[in-house]
mmCIF file of N, CA, C and O in Angstrom:
data_model
loop_
_atom_site.group_PDB
_atom_site.id
_atom_site.type_symbol
_atom_site.label_atom_id
_atom_site.label_comp_id
_atom_site.label_asym_id
_atom_site.label_seq_id
_atom_site.Cartn_x
_atom_site.Cartn_y
_atom_site.Cartn_z
ATOM 1 N N MET A 696 0.844 -1.186 0.000
ATOM 2 C CA MET A 696 0.000 0.000 0.000
ATOM 3 C C MET A 696 0.884 1.242 0.000
ATOM 4 O O MET A 696 1.939 1.271 0.605
ATOM 5 N N HIS A 697 0.415 2.266 -0.679
ATOM 6 C CA HIS A 697 1.172 3.513 -0.772
ATOM 7 C C HIS A 697 1.096 4.280 0.540
ATOM 8 O O HIS A 697 0.147 4.154 1.309
ATOM 9 N N ASP A 698 2.088 5.101 0.746
ATOM 10 C CA ASP A 698 2.019 5.950 1.925
ATOM 11 C C ASP A 698 1.062 7.108 1.668
ATOM 12 O O ASP A 698 0.636 7.374 0.543
ATOM 13 N N THR A 699 0.709 7.816 2.710
ATOM 14 C CA THR A 699 -0.302 8.868 2.620
ATOM 15 C C THR A 699 0.156 10.014 1.725
ATOM 16 O O THR A 699 -0.622 10.551 0.938
ATOM 17 N N TYR A 700 1.416 10.406 1.845
ATOM 18 C CA TYR A 700 1.919 11.520 1.041
ATOM 19 C C TYR A 700 1.810 11.224 -0.450
ATOM 20 O O TYR A 700 1.365 12.072 -1.226
ATOM 21 N N SER A 701 2.212 10.049 -0.849
ATOM 22 C CA SER A 701 2.158 9.698 -2.271
ATOM 23 C C SER A 701 0.718 9.666 -2.773
ATOM 24 O O SER A 701 0.432 10.114 -3.887
ATOM 25 N N PHE A 702 -0.184 9.150 -1.964
ATOM 26 C CA PHE A 702 -1.594 9.115 -2.354
ATOM 27 C C PHE A 702 -2.147 10.523 -2.513
ATOM 28 O O PHE A 702 -2.806 10.837 -3.515
ATOM 29 N N LEU A 703 -1.885 11.398 -1.538
ATOM 30 C CA LEU A 703 -2.404 12.759 -1.619
ATOM 31 C C LEU A 703 -1.754 13.545 -2.751
ATOM 32 O O LEU A 703 -2.397 14.369 -3.401
ATOM 33 N N ARG A 704 -0.474 13.286 -2.993
ATOM 34 C CA ARG A 704 0.214 13.962 -4.098
ATOM 35 C C ARG A 704 -0.389 13.549 -5.441
ATOM 36 O O ARG A 704 -0.633 14.379 -6.312
ATOM 37 N N HIS A 705 -0.647 12.275 -5.597
ATOM 38 C CA HIS A 705 -1.255 11.788 -6.829
ATOM 39 C C HIS A 705 -2.675 12.345 -6.989
ATOM 40 O O HIS A 705 -3.077 12.759 -8.080
ATOM 41 N N PHE A 706 -3.428 12.396 -5.910
ATOM 42 C CA PHE A 706 -4.787 12.932 -5.939
ATOM 43 C C PHE A 706 -4.769 14.419 -6.300
ATOM 44 O O PHE A 706 -5.571 14.881 -7.122
ATOM 45 N N ALA A 707 -3.850 15.177 -5.714
ATOM 46 C CA ALA A 707 -3.767 16.610 -5.996
ATOM 47 C C ALA A 707 -3.321 16.871 -7.424
ATOM 48 O O ALA A 707 -3.754 17.849 -8.041
ATOM 49 N N ASP A 708 -2.477 16.029 -7.959
ATOM 50 C CA ASP A 708 -1.990 16.216 -9.322
ATOM 51 C C ASP A 708 -2.999 15.790 -10.376
ATOM 52 O O ASP A 708 -2.840 16.129 -11.541
ATOM 53 N N SER A 709 -4.014 15.058 -10.010
ATOM 54 C CA SER A 709 -4.944 14.576 -11.020
ATOM 55 C C SER A 709 -6.357 15.100 -10.784
ATOM 56 O O SER A 709 -6.774 16.082 -11.396
ATOM 57 N N TRP A 710 -7.108 14.473 -9.923
ATOM 58 C CA TRP A 710 -8.519 14.788 -9.769
ATOM 59 C C TRP A 710 -8.766 16.153 -9.146
ATOM 60 O O TRP A 710 -9.683 16.875 -9.558
ATOM 61 N N PHE A 711 -7.967 16.522 -8.174
ATOM 62 C CA PHE A 711 -8.185 17.824 -7.544
ATOM 63 C C PHE A 711 -7.868 18.959 -8.513
ATOM 64 O O PHE A 711 -8.517 20.002 -8.498
ATOM 65 N N LEU A 712 -6.874 18.760 -9.357
ATOM 66 C CA LEU A 712 -6.549 19.766 -10.370
ATOM 67 C C LEU A 712 -7.717 19.949 -11.331
ATOM 68 O O LEU A 712 -8.074 21.080 -11.687
ATOM 69 N N ILE A 713 -8.326 18.866 -11.731
ATOM 70 C CA ILE A 713 -9.493 18.932 -12.618
ATOM 71 C C ILE A 713 -10.660 19.622 -11.911
ATOM 72 O O ILE A 713 -11.353 20.465 -12.495
ATOM 73 N N ALA A 714 -10.868 19.309 -10.637
ATOM 74 C CA ALA A 714 -11.949 19.926 -9.873
ATOM 75 C C ALA A 714 -11.718 21.430 -9.698
ATOM 76 O O ALA A 714 -12.653 22.232 -9.828
ATOM 77 N N MET A 715 -10.496 21.833 -9.411
ATOM 78 C CA MET A 715 -10.199 23.249 -9.238
ATOM 79 C C MET A 715 -10.352 24.007 -10.557
ATOM 80 O O MET A 715 -10.825 25.153 -10.574
ATOM 81 N N PHE A 716 -9.954 23.400 -11.667
ATOM 82 C CA PHE A 716 -10.150 24.040 -12.964
ATOM 83 C C PHE A 716 -11.647 24.194 -13.256
ATOM 84 O O PHE A 716 -12.081 25.227 -13.774
ATOM 85 N N GLY A 717 -12.435 23.184 -12.934
ATOM 86 C CA GLY A 717 -13.876 23.272 -13.132
ATOM 87 C C GLY A 717 -14.498 24.378 -12.289
ATOM 88 O O GLY A 717 -15.372 25.116 -12.753
ATOM 89 N N PHE A 718 -14.035 24.516 -11.048
ATOM 90 C CA PHE A 718 -14.524 25.584 -10.179
ATOM 91 C C PHE A 718 -14.146 26.949 -10.742
ATOM 92 O O PHE A 718 -14.959 27.875 -10.767
ATOM 93 N N PHE A 719 -12.907 27.096 -11.210
ATOM 94 C CA PHE A 719 -12.450 28.350 -11.800
ATOM 95 C C PHE A 719 -13.269 28.703 -13.038
ATOM 96 O O PHE A 719 -13.717 29.842 -13.195
ATOM 97 N N ALA A 720 -13.461 27.736 -13.920
ATOM 98 C CA ALA A 720 -14.251 27.981 -15.128
ATOM 99 C C ALA A 720 -15.691 28.336 -14.776
ATOM 100 O O ALA A 720 -16.295 29.212 -15.408
ATOM 101 N N GLY A 721 -16.244 27.688 -13.760
ATOM 102 C CA GLY A 721 -17.602 28.002 -13.314
ATOM 103 C C GLY A 721 -17.716 29.417 -12.776
ATOM 104 O O GLY A 721 -18.704 30.115 -13.040
ATOM 105 N N CYS A 722 -16.718 29.873 -12.038
ATOM 106 C CA CYS A 722 -16.727 31.248 -11.521
ATOM 107 C C CYS A 722 -16.648 32.262 -12.655
ATOM 108 O O CYS A 722 -17.339 33.288 -12.617
ATOM 109 N N ILE A 723 -15.824 31.983 -13.645
ATOM 110 C CA ILE A 723 -15.721 32.890 -14.791
ATOM 111 C C ILE A 723 -17.045 32.947 -15.551
ATOM 112 O O ILE A 723 -17.542 34.027 -15.895
ATOM 113 N N LEU A 724 -17.636 31.780 -15.801
ATOM 114 C CA LEU A 724 -18.920 31.754 -16.518
ATOM 115 C C LEU A 724 -20.024 32.424 -15.706
ATOM 116 O O LEU A 724 -20.907 33.071 -16.268
ATOM 117 N N TRP A 725 -19.989 32.275 -14.384
ATOM 118 C CA TRP A 725 -20.992 32.911 -13.523
ATOM 119 C C TRP A 725 -20.867 34.436 -13.593
ATOM 120 O O TRP A 725 -21.867 35.147 -13.665
ATOM 121 N N ALA A 726 -19.648 34.935 -13.598
ATOM 122 C CA ALA A 726 -19.449 36.387 -13.650
ATOM 123 C C ALA A 726 -19.810 36.961 -15.010
ATOM 124 O O ALA A 726 -20.237 38.113 -15.098
ATOM 125 N N LEU A 727 -19.659 36.184 -16.063
ATOM 126 C CA LEU A 727 -19.917 36.676 -17.416
ATOM 127 C C LEU A 727 -21.292 36.299 -17.951
ATOM 128 O O LEU A 727 -21.563 36.495 -19.140
ATOM 129 N N ARG A 728 -22.156 35.800 -17.101
ATOM 130 C CA ARG A 728 -23.483 35.402 -17.567
ATOM 131 C C ARG A 728 -24.267 36.638 -17.999
ATOM 132 O O ARG A 728 -24.056 37.738 -17.480
ATOM 133 N N PRO A 729 -25.153 36.497 -18.984
ATOM 134 C CA PRO A 729 -25.877 37.653 -19.523
ATOM 135 C C PRO A 729 -26.738 38.383 -18.486
ATOM 136 O O PRO A 729 -26.890 39.596 -18.548
ATOM 137 N N GLY A 730 -27.295 37.687 -17.529
ATOM 138 C CA GLY A 730 -28.154 38.326 -16.537
ATOM 139 C C GLY A 730 -27.417 39.224 -15.564
ATOM 140 O O GLY A 730 -28.027 40.013 -14.854
ATOM 141 N N ALA A 731 -26.096 39.132 -15.507
ATOM 142 C CA ALA A 731 -25.322 39.928 -14.556
ATOM 143 C C ALA A 731 -24.867 41.260 -15.144
ATOM 144 O O ALA A 731 -24.243 42.050 -14.445
ATOM 145 N N ARG A 732 -25.175 41.507 -16.393
ATOM 146 C CA ARG A 732 -24.702 42.736 -17.041
ATOM 147 C C ARG A 732 -25.191 43.978 -16.303
ATOM 148 O O ARG A 732 -24.426 44.920 -16.066
ATOM 149 N N THR A 733 -26.461 44.007 -15.921
ATOM 150 C CA THR A 733 -26.989 45.190 -15.235
ATOM 151 C C THR A 733 -26.372 45.351 -13.845
ATOM 152 O O THR A 733 -26.131 46.473 -13.405
ATOM 153 N N LEU A 734 -26.126 44.246 -13.170
ATOM 154 C CA LEU A 734 -25.499 44.327 -11.848
ATOM 155 C C LEU A 734 -24.083 44.878 -11.946
ATOM 156 O O LEU A 734 -23.667 45.705 -11.124
ATOM 157 N N HIS A 735 -23.333 44.433 -12.935
ATOM 158 C CA HIS A 735 -21.968 44.920 -13.114
ATOM 159 C C HIS A 735 -21.966 46.394 -13.529
ATOM 160 O O HIS A 735 -21.124 47.171 -13.064
ATOM 161 N N ALA A 736 -22.882 46.787 -14.377
ATOM 162 C CA ALA A 736 -22.968 48.187 -14.795
ATOM 163 C C ALA A 736 -23.346 49.078 -13.614
ATOM 164 O O ALA A 736 -22.803 50.185 -13.460
ATOM 165 N N ASP A 737 -24.249 48.614 -12.772
ATOM 166 C CA ASP A 737 -24.643 49.376 -11.591
ATOM 167 C C ASP A 737 -23.478 49.514 -10.610
ATOM 168 O O ASP A 737 -23.250 50.584 -10.051
ATOM 169 N N ALA A 738 -22.739 48.447 -10.423
ATOM 170 C CA ALA A 738 -21.578 48.506 -9.525
ATOM 171 C C ALA A 738 -20.496 49.426 -10.082
ATOM 172 O O ALA A 738 -19.835 50.150 -9.330
ATOM 173 N N ALA A 739 -20.301 49.431 -11.389
ATOM 174 C CA ALA A 739 -19.285 50.279 -12.000
ATOM 175 C C ALA A 739 -19.659 51.754 -11.904
ATOM 176 O O ALA A 739 -18.784 52.611 -11.760
ATOM 177 N N ALA A 740 -20.945 52.070 -11.969
ATOM 178 C CA ALA A 740 -21.382 53.462 -11.933
ATOM 179 C C ALA A 740 -21.633 53.956 -10.516
ATOM 180 O O ALA A 740 -21.898 55.148 -10.322
ATOM 181 N N SER A 741 -21.544 53.105 -9.539
ATOM 182 C CA SER A 741 -21.888 53.501 -8.171
ATOM 183 C C SER A 741 -20.949 54.561 -7.601
ATOM 184 O O SER A 741 -21.358 55.351 -6.754
ATOM 185 N N ILE A 742 -19.698 54.618 -8.052
ATOM 186 C CA ILE A 742 -18.776 55.613 -7.504
ATOM 187 C C ILE A 742 -19.084 57.015 -8.004
ATOM 188 O O ILE A 742 -18.607 57.997 -7.433
ATOM 189 N N PHE A 743 -19.882 57.142 -9.053
ATOM 190 C CA PHE A 743 -20.219 58.443 -9.600
ATOM 191 C C PHE A 743 -21.517 59.007 -9.030
ATOM 192 O O PHE A 743 -21.859 60.156 -9.298
ATOM 193 N N ARG A 744 -22.234 58.212 -8.250
ATOM 194 C CA ARG A 744 -23.463 58.690 -7.631
ATOM 195 C C ARG A 744 -23.126 59.522 -6.401
ATOM 196 O O ARG A 744 -22.193 59.226 -5.668
ATOM 197 N N GLU A 745 -23.919 60.540 -6.178
ATOM 198 C CA GLU A 745 -23.720 61.360 -4.986
ATOM 199 C C GLU A 745 -24.348 60.650 -3.795
ATOM 200 O O GLU A 745 -25.415 60.055 -3.895
ATOM 201 N N ARG A 746 -23.680 60.769 -2.673
ATOM 202 C CA ARG A 746 -24.237 60.170 -1.459
ATOM 203 C C ARG A 746 -25.319 61.081 -0.913
ATOM 204 O O ARG A 746 -25.260 62.296 -1.013
ATOM 205 N N GLU A 747 -26.322 60.478 -0.282
ATOM 206 C CA GLU A 747 -27.458 61.240 0.238
ATOM 207 C C GLU A 747 -27.084 62.040 1.480
ATOM 208 O O GLU A 747 -27.673 63.070 1.764
ATOM 209 N N ASP A 748 -26.086 61.589 2.240
ATOM 210 C CA ASP A 748 -25.743 62.289 3.482
ATOM 211 C C ASP A 748 -24.906 63.542 3.247
ATOM 212 O O ASP A 748 -24.674 64.311 4.173
ATOM 213 N N GLU A 749 -24.475 63.830 2.033
ATOM 214 C CA GLU A 749 -23.707 65.031 1.751
ATOM 215 C C GLU A 749 -24.598 66.253 1.541
ATOM 216 O O GLU A 749 -24.143 67.363 1.561
ATOM 217 N N GLU A 750 -25.871 66.051 1.310
ATOM 218 C CA GLU A 750 -26.775 67.160 1.025
ATOM 219 C C GLU A 750 -27.231 67.851 2.265
ATOM 220 O O GLU A 750 -27.237 67.534 3.324
#
């Protein structure tokens, strides 16, 4: 039987790498989804809005 280090190293080099890439790709696709366009535009323009407490 393999020792623990070799097993975890093999797991990290294969399946975990694939899982992390899938998570990364999912995050990118989630951020670029068509329904988020208005949310991103609102967040980008928020620094140009005047605050209500300054009046």
